[in-house]
């Protein structure tokens, strides 16, 4: 939006020329999409670029601009080009934020009568931030389980600073052939960027900067969305039906939470996670984690994902180790561990990380599934001499070449295979 407004200001002189508006529109579209590519074409950036492209074309054709039509049309075009962007969190948050600004901003803007220009400017930013935060609250709760308490304070500084940085960046490009001026501009950009980042970091460390929220499931997310709409409409219209809807949602949220907790308490699951260059085997009984065994080094971002998943499942213990350090809990849960063989609720699973030594005198071990990990040099034929099973699972530490070879062998023996690299985490509910 800042870039769009700046380009209109810089190219105002073209409005007086013949075909000037067409040239202006073409230049704006080029700069906007080049800027989008430079910034990585994330979901939110593509949404903004597409919307402003439609605005530019519409104004050039002298057509009225409707925000909701723009949102719908841009979403349709973007998802036709890349349907998977629908699952991008930035894409979802971007559309909800704009929708919130379009519907709520004008009402919040009237809350504070003002005559002073500075107060008017600050309140407009506050109104826009509130509108966007209200609209995205259900989604941020669903994905991140937290609420930033100082978002208004942060936005009052960050929004003007971001606009100033964008203007200075364009000025820096224009002054690149004048080294002394370019150096001063570059130094100013660096100082403002540093100051903005320090300001954000200091806000982050203020007491109570983030309120941790309980994890919610999809049904609770939908109910929270309805609650947000109902509360907003009640304050706008003061109609009783919206207050009644609000009360139903407020009763429904804890009720769903209680039902979900009861269902999870009696649920036993085995999960084989797929991480980059690593994997992890998890046994869960209700809201306890009897065993979490990892293979390879798990990245910090994957650890954060696990923490959030456990929080959503209301897991009490978050301990994880390479060692089988939960033997007492495992015994209580009727779980048996013998070397690389795991039994959990009558489900037996063997993890194979090295070639099996042939022993003709040993009887076959019956298991429900075999997990191949660590990219061992082995043939399934040799493996089946030691084990009787109908399911083979390949974890993320195996190479694609070996997985393909094993899958060919498995098809020959009529075995069911599961590849966590291709199919995602293996989850078995018992």
XYZ file of C-alpha atoms in Angstrom:
430
model
C 0.000 0.000 0.000
C 2.840 2.376 0.870
C 4.631 1.592 -2.392
C 1.398 1.984 -4.385
C 0.696 5.414 -2.869
C 4.319 6.509 -3.349
C 4.316 5.512 -7.029
C 1.110 7.478 -7.627
C 2.748 10.541 -6.052
C 5.952 10.191 -8.077
C 4.180 9.591 -11.408
C 1.500 12.271 -11.055
C 2.875 14.235 -14.053
C 1.888 11.422 -16.439
C -1.799 12.171 -15.848
C -1.457 15.286 -18.080
C -0.003 13.380 -21.019
C -1.780 11.502 -23.772
C -1.794 7.823 -22.850
C -0.145 8.961 -19.607
C -2.518 6.977 -17.375
C -1.803 3.800 -19.317
C 1.970 4.358 -18.997
C 1.516 5.147 -15.294
C -0.489 1.940 -14.748
C 2.081 -0.194 -16.576
C 4.954 1.295 -14.547
C 3.078 0.794 -11.255
C 2.301 -2.825 -12.110
C 5.911 -3.510 -13.098
C 7.360 -1.978 -9.911
C 4.812 -3.683 -7.638
C 5.491 -7.152 -9.058
C 9.266 -6.671 -9.178
C 9.098 -5.608 -5.529
C 6.971 -8.707 -4.760
C 9.521 -11.000 -6.409
C 12.401 -9.352 -4.560
C 10.621 -9.910 -1.228
C 10.025 -13.609 -1.936
C 6.419 -13.803 -3.237
C 4.975 -14.845 0.125
C 1.219 -15.378 0.373
C 0.494 -11.986 1.954
C 2.685 -10.109 -0.551
C 1.058 -11.847 -3.536
C -2.371 -10.962 -2.116
C -1.443 -7.285 -1.800
C 0.212 -7.142 -5.238
C -2.795 -8.794 -6.909
C -5.273 -6.482 -5.184
C -3.362 -3.330 -6.133
C -2.998 -4.633 -9.676
C -6.789 -4.886 -9.912
C -7.140 -1.397 -8.389
C -4.696 0.023 -10.948
C -6.431 -1.653 -13.888
C -9.882 -0.720 -12.551
C -8.982 2.960 -12.129
C -7.492 3.025 -15.606
C -10.807 1.644 -16.925
C -12.740 4.136 -14.733
C -14.424 1.375 -12.741
C -15.488 1.781 -9.061
C -13.387 -0.020 -6.447
C -15.116 -2.416 -4.007
C -12.910 -3.955 -1.326
C -14.871 -7.194 -0.983
C -14.951 -7.771 -4.741
C -11.197 -7.136 -4.797
C -10.609 -9.674 -2.042
C -12.751 -12.324 -3.726
C -11.336 -11.742 -7.202
C -7.697 -11.652 -6.084
C -8.164 -14.815 -4.000
C -9.710 -16.623 -6.977
C -6.872 -15.622 -9.338
C -4.126 -16.482 -6.821
C -5.613 -19.867 -5.887
C -6.126 -20.782 -9.545
C -2.385 -20.192 -10.012
C -1.340 -21.919 -6.769
C -4.122 -23.731 -4.832
C -1.700 -24.734 -2.046
C -1.395 -21.070 -0.986
C -4.768 -21.567 0.696
C -2.871 -23.466 3.420
C -0.258 -20.699 3.824
C -0.685 -18.994 7.223
C 0.512 -15.614 5.893
C -2.026 -15.806 3.068
C -4.870 -16.570 5.483
C -3.859 -13.874 7.980
C -3.433 -11.302 5.208
C -6.955 -11.777 3.851
C -8.548 -11.806 7.299
C -6.648 -8.652 8.311
C -7.778 -6.757 5.200
C -11.336 -8.030 5.666
C -11.271 -6.824 9.270
C -9.917 -3.413 8.295
C -12.576 -3.089 5.582
C -15.475 -3.973 7.895
C -14.471 -2.691 11.358
C -12.029 0.170 10.787
C -14.643 2.840 10.044
C -16.614 2.023 13.219
C -13.549 2.034 15.484
C -12.370 5.266 13.847
C -15.479 7.054 15.205
C -14.839 6.005 18.808
C -12.526 8.965 19.478
C -13.521 12.504 18.388
C -10.344 14.508 17.649
C -9.255 17.728 16.040
C -5.496 17.575 16.489
C -3.748 16.215 13.361
C -1.184 14.202 15.322
C -3.869 12.563 17.465
C -5.914 11.915 14.311
C -2.913 10.223 12.643
C -2.160 8.081 15.710
C -5.791 7.085 16.208
C -6.133 6.028 12.568
C -3.224 3.620 13.111
C -4.780 2.392 16.365
C -8.137 1.826 14.643
C -6.532 -0.072 11.778
C -4.454 -2.211 14.163
C -7.471 -3.026 16.334
C -9.570 -3.978 13.307
C -6.871 -6.269 11.933
C -6.163 -7.825 15.355
C -9.847 -8.551 16.040
C -10.322 -10.173 12.622
C -7.218 -12.366 12.902
C -7.667 -13.320 16.589
C -9.320 -16.727 15.933
C -6.616 -17.688 13.428
C -3.663 -16.536 15.583
C -5.151 -18.400 18.555
C -5.547 -21.567 16.453
C -2.018 -21.486 15.018
C 0.114 -19.787 17.678
C -1.840 -20.154 20.969
C -0.774 -16.705 22.181
C -1.795 -13.044 22.121
C 0.630 -10.064 21.917
C -0.480 -7.526 24.514
C 1.620 -4.598 23.223
C 0.626 -4.838 19.545
C -0.822 -1.301 19.542
C 2.378 0.194 20.944
C 4.470 -1.757 18.442
C 2.335 -0.744 15.441
C 2.402 2.965 16.310
C 6.183 2.871 15.856
C 6.672 0.106 13.273
C 4.113 1.270 10.674
C 5.593 4.809 10.268
C 9.140 3.391 10.440
C 8.369 0.838 7.708
C 6.907 3.554 5.505
C 9.940 5.776 6.055
C 12.316 2.898 5.272
C 10.509 2.151 2.015
C 10.738 5.804 0.923
C 14.411 5.963 1.869
C 15.086 2.689 0.032
C 13.668 4.099 -3.196
C 15.664 7.311 -2.610
C 18.809 5.211 -2.155
C 18.235 3.559 -5.549
C 17.776 6.988 -7.141
C 20.982 8.330 -5.511
C 23.222 5.345 -6.253
C 25.202 7.393 -8.815
C 26.000 10.026 -6.121
C 28.147 8.084 -3.602
C 28.276 10.725 -0.820
C 24.471 11.187 -0.747
C 23.885 7.451 -1.170
C 26.209 6.733 1.786
C 24.297 9.170 4.032
C 20.955 7.661 2.948
C 22.255 4.137 3.503
C 23.535 5.023 6.971
C 20.134 6.534 7.838
C 18.354 3.371 6.634
C 20.681 1.211 8.716
C 20.139 3.346 11.832
C 16.322 3.344 11.486
C 16.260 -0.409 10.856
C 18.470 -1.047 13.888
C 16.346 1.244 16.089
C 13.107 -0.414 14.922
C 14.434 -3.918 15.587
C 15.726 -2.898 19.032
C 12.353 -1.347 19.833
C 10.552 -4.586 18.895
C 13.055 -6.684 20.881
C 12.593 -4.484 23.971
C 8.803 -4.753 23.714
C 9.161 -8.520 23.497
C 11.002 -8.559 26.833
C 8.466 -6.386 28.678
C 6.551 -8.217 31.436
C 3.397 -9.851 30.116
C 4.280 -9.114 26.482
C 2.652 -12.379 25.387
C -0.398 -14.081 26.894
C -0.215 -17.858 26.388
C -3.579 -19.222 25.279
C -4.794 -22.841 25.437
C -4.597 -24.864 22.248
C -7.881 -25.102 20.340
C -9.100 -27.608 17.767
C -10.772 -26.841 14.432
C -14.299 -26.805 15.872
C -13.266 -24.391 18.623
C -11.547 -22.216 16.004
C -14.802 -22.005 13.996
C -16.771 -21.229 17.157
C -14.253 -18.530 18.134
C -14.657 -17.037 14.647
C -18.447 -16.919 15.095
C -17.935 -15.374 18.553
C -15.701 -12.640 17.067
C -18.303 -11.847 14.388
C -21.144 -11.855 16.947
C -19.375 -9.536 19.416
C -18.376 -7.128 16.611
C -21.919 -7.014 15.198
C -23.423 -6.524 18.648
C -21.316 -3.419 19.318
C -22.109 -2.112 15.833
C -25.879 -2.830 15.756
C -26.746 -3.415 19.464
C -29.170 -6.137 18.337
C -30.087 -8.780 20.921
C -29.674 -11.703 18.506
C -25.924 -11.081 18.335
C -25.704 -11.020 22.153
C -27.582 -14.332 22.240
C -25.137 -15.799 19.678
C -22.230 -14.555 21.813
C -23.581 -16.322 24.916
C -24.051 -19.598 23.000
C -20.437 -19.413 21.777
C -19.144 -18.643 25.276
C -20.931 -21.749 26.573
C -19.861 -23.871 23.598
C -16.105 -23.163 23.809
C -15.490 -24.688 27.290
C -17.984 -27.483 26.558
C -16.055 -28.533 23.433
C -12.801 -28.260 25.393
C -14.144 -30.587 28.110
C -15.441 -33.150 25.572
C -12.152 -33.041 23.659
C -10.152 -33.540 26.873
C -12.270 -36.587 27.799
C -11.816 -38.125 24.350
C -8.067 -37.516 24.404
C -7.767 -39.012 27.895
C -8.863 -42.413 26.538
C -6.873 -42.161 23.283
C -3.672 -44.109 22.655
C -1.555 -43.175 19.636
C 1.730 -44.118 18.013
C 3.310 -41.393 15.862
C 6.398 -41.550 13.675
C 7.286 -37.926 12.837
C 9.057 -36.837 9.679
C 11.627 -34.070 10.118
C 14.432 -32.923 7.851
C 17.229 -35.470 8.275
C 15.703 -36.812 11.477
C 12.708 -38.671 12.822
C 11.044 -39.340 16.146
C 8.894 -42.165 17.479
C 6.249 -41.154 20.010
C 3.963 -43.280 22.160
C 1.149 -41.355 23.815
C -1.463 -42.554 26.269
C -4.127 -39.951 27.032
C -2.381 -36.795 28.173
C 0.869 -38.519 29.149
C 3.900 -39.242 26.984
C 5.358 -42.613 28.041
C 8.089 -42.518 25.404
C 9.548 -40.081 22.898
C 12.533 -41.574 21.063
C 14.313 -39.423 18.478
C 16.677 -40.521 15.723
C 19.044 -37.782 14.527
C 19.260 -34.088 15.413
C 15.910 -32.270 15.440
C 16.000 -28.625 14.353
C 14.774 -25.892 16.695
C 11.775 -25.069 14.480
C 10.717 -28.742 14.564
C 11.101 -28.742 18.353
C 8.774 -25.730 18.517
C 6.254 -27.635 16.392
C 6.406 -30.578 18.816
C 5.940 -28.300 21.823
C 2.849 -26.762 20.213
C 1.457 -30.172 19.279
C 1.912 -31.436 22.835
C 0.364 -28.287 24.256
C -2.646 -28.747 21.987
C -2.952 -32.362 23.180
C -2.564 -31.167 26.834
C 0.494 -33.387 27.342
C 1.770 -32.962 30.886
C 5.420 -33.966 30.378
C 7.469 -32.374 27.624
C 10.665 -34.349 28.322
C 12.348 -35.990 25.351
C 15.542 -37.986 25.240
C 17.579 -40.369 23.161
C 17.423 -42.750 26.131
C 14.456 -44.864 27.181
C 14.094 -42.772 30.310
C 10.429 -43.431 31.064
C 10.536 -47.124 31.986
C 8.197 -46.839 34.977
C 5.585 -44.984 32.949
C 5.964 -47.516 30.158
C 5.399 -50.428 32.530
C 2.276 -48.774 33.835
C 0.995 -48.379 30.288
C 1.529 -52.095 29.560
C 4.436 -51.308 27.219
C 7.352 -53.640 26.668
C 10.721 -52.630 25.189
C 13.223 -55.286 24.163
C 16.129 -53.828 22.192
C 14.467 -52.296 19.099
C 11.059 -53.917 19.566
C 8.273 -51.807 21.064
C 4.905 -53.079 22.251
C 2.209 -50.551 23.072
C -1.411 -51.547 23.747
C -0.880 -54.920 22.037
C 0.668 -53.272 18.961
C 4.213 -54.474 18.251
C 6.668 -52.421 16.241
C 10.330 -53.155 15.444
C 12.791 -50.410 14.483
C 15.606 -51.610 12.200
C 18.685 -49.365 11.961
C 21.318 -51.852 10.776
C 21.478 -55.042 8.707
C 20.139 -58.131 10.460
C 22.573 -60.952 11.285
C 21.231 -64.194 9.858
C 20.600 -66.977 12.364
C 18.884 -70.044 10.986
C 18.097 -71.403 14.432
C 16.084 -68.399 15.579
C 12.328 -68.388 15.092
C 10.656 -65.468 13.371
C 9.449 -62.517 15.440
C 5.856 -61.499 14.754
C 5.316 -57.711 14.650
C 2.536 -55.470 13.351
C 4.961 -53.092 11.600
C 8.639 -52.749 10.767
C 10.238 -49.262 10.798
C 13.424 -48.933 8.728
C 15.607 -46.020 9.920
C 19.150 -44.741 9.442
C 19.445 -45.773 5.766
C 20.840 -49.290 6.436
C 22.198 -51.477 3.639
C 19.756 -54.363 3.741
C 17.297 -56.296 1.638
C 13.691 -56.807 2.686
C 14.086 -60.484 1.814
C 16.696 -60.844 4.576
C 14.535 -58.808 6.943
C 11.538 -61.054 6.355
C 13.651 -64.058 7.317
C 13.716 -62.616 10.847
C 10.295 -60.969 11.096
C 6.715 -61.740 10.139
C 4.775 -58.565 9.275
C 2.543 -57.019 6.631
C 3.541 -53.337 7.047
C 6.870 -51.609 6.318
C 7.407 -47.966 7.338
C 10.322 -45.864 6.044
C 11.346 -42.938 8.248
C 12.881 -39.630 7.092
C 16.499 -40.665 7.673
C 16.518 -42.995 4.651
C 17.660 -41.994 1.156
C 15.191 -41.787 -1.711
C 17.192 -44.350 -3.718
C 16.948 -47.030 -1.012
C 13.294 -46.307 -0.297
C 12.477 -46.860 -3.979
C 14.366 -50.169 -3.971
C 12.622 -51.330 -0.782
C 9.213 -50.355 -2.181
C 9.870 -52.508 -5.255
C 10.734 -55.452 -2.990
C 7.689 -54.802 -0.788
C 5.381 -54.875 -3.831
C 6.902 -58.218 -4.811
C 6.112 -59.678 -1.362
C 2.665 -58.038 -1.199
C 3.514 -55.793 1.768
C 1.900 -52.480 2.682
C 4.426 -49.587 2.754
C 4.342 -46.106 4.260
C 6.904 -43.385 3.448
C 6.864 -40.507 5.943
C 8.952 -38.350 3.582
C 6.185 -38.447 0.999
C 3.062 -39.096 3.088
C 3.833 -37.121 6.263
C 3.879 -38.422 9.812
C 2.650 -41.957 10.431
C -0.135 -41.745 13.029
C -1.843 -44.839 14.409
C -4.739 -44.526 16.861
C -5.260 -47.622 18.976
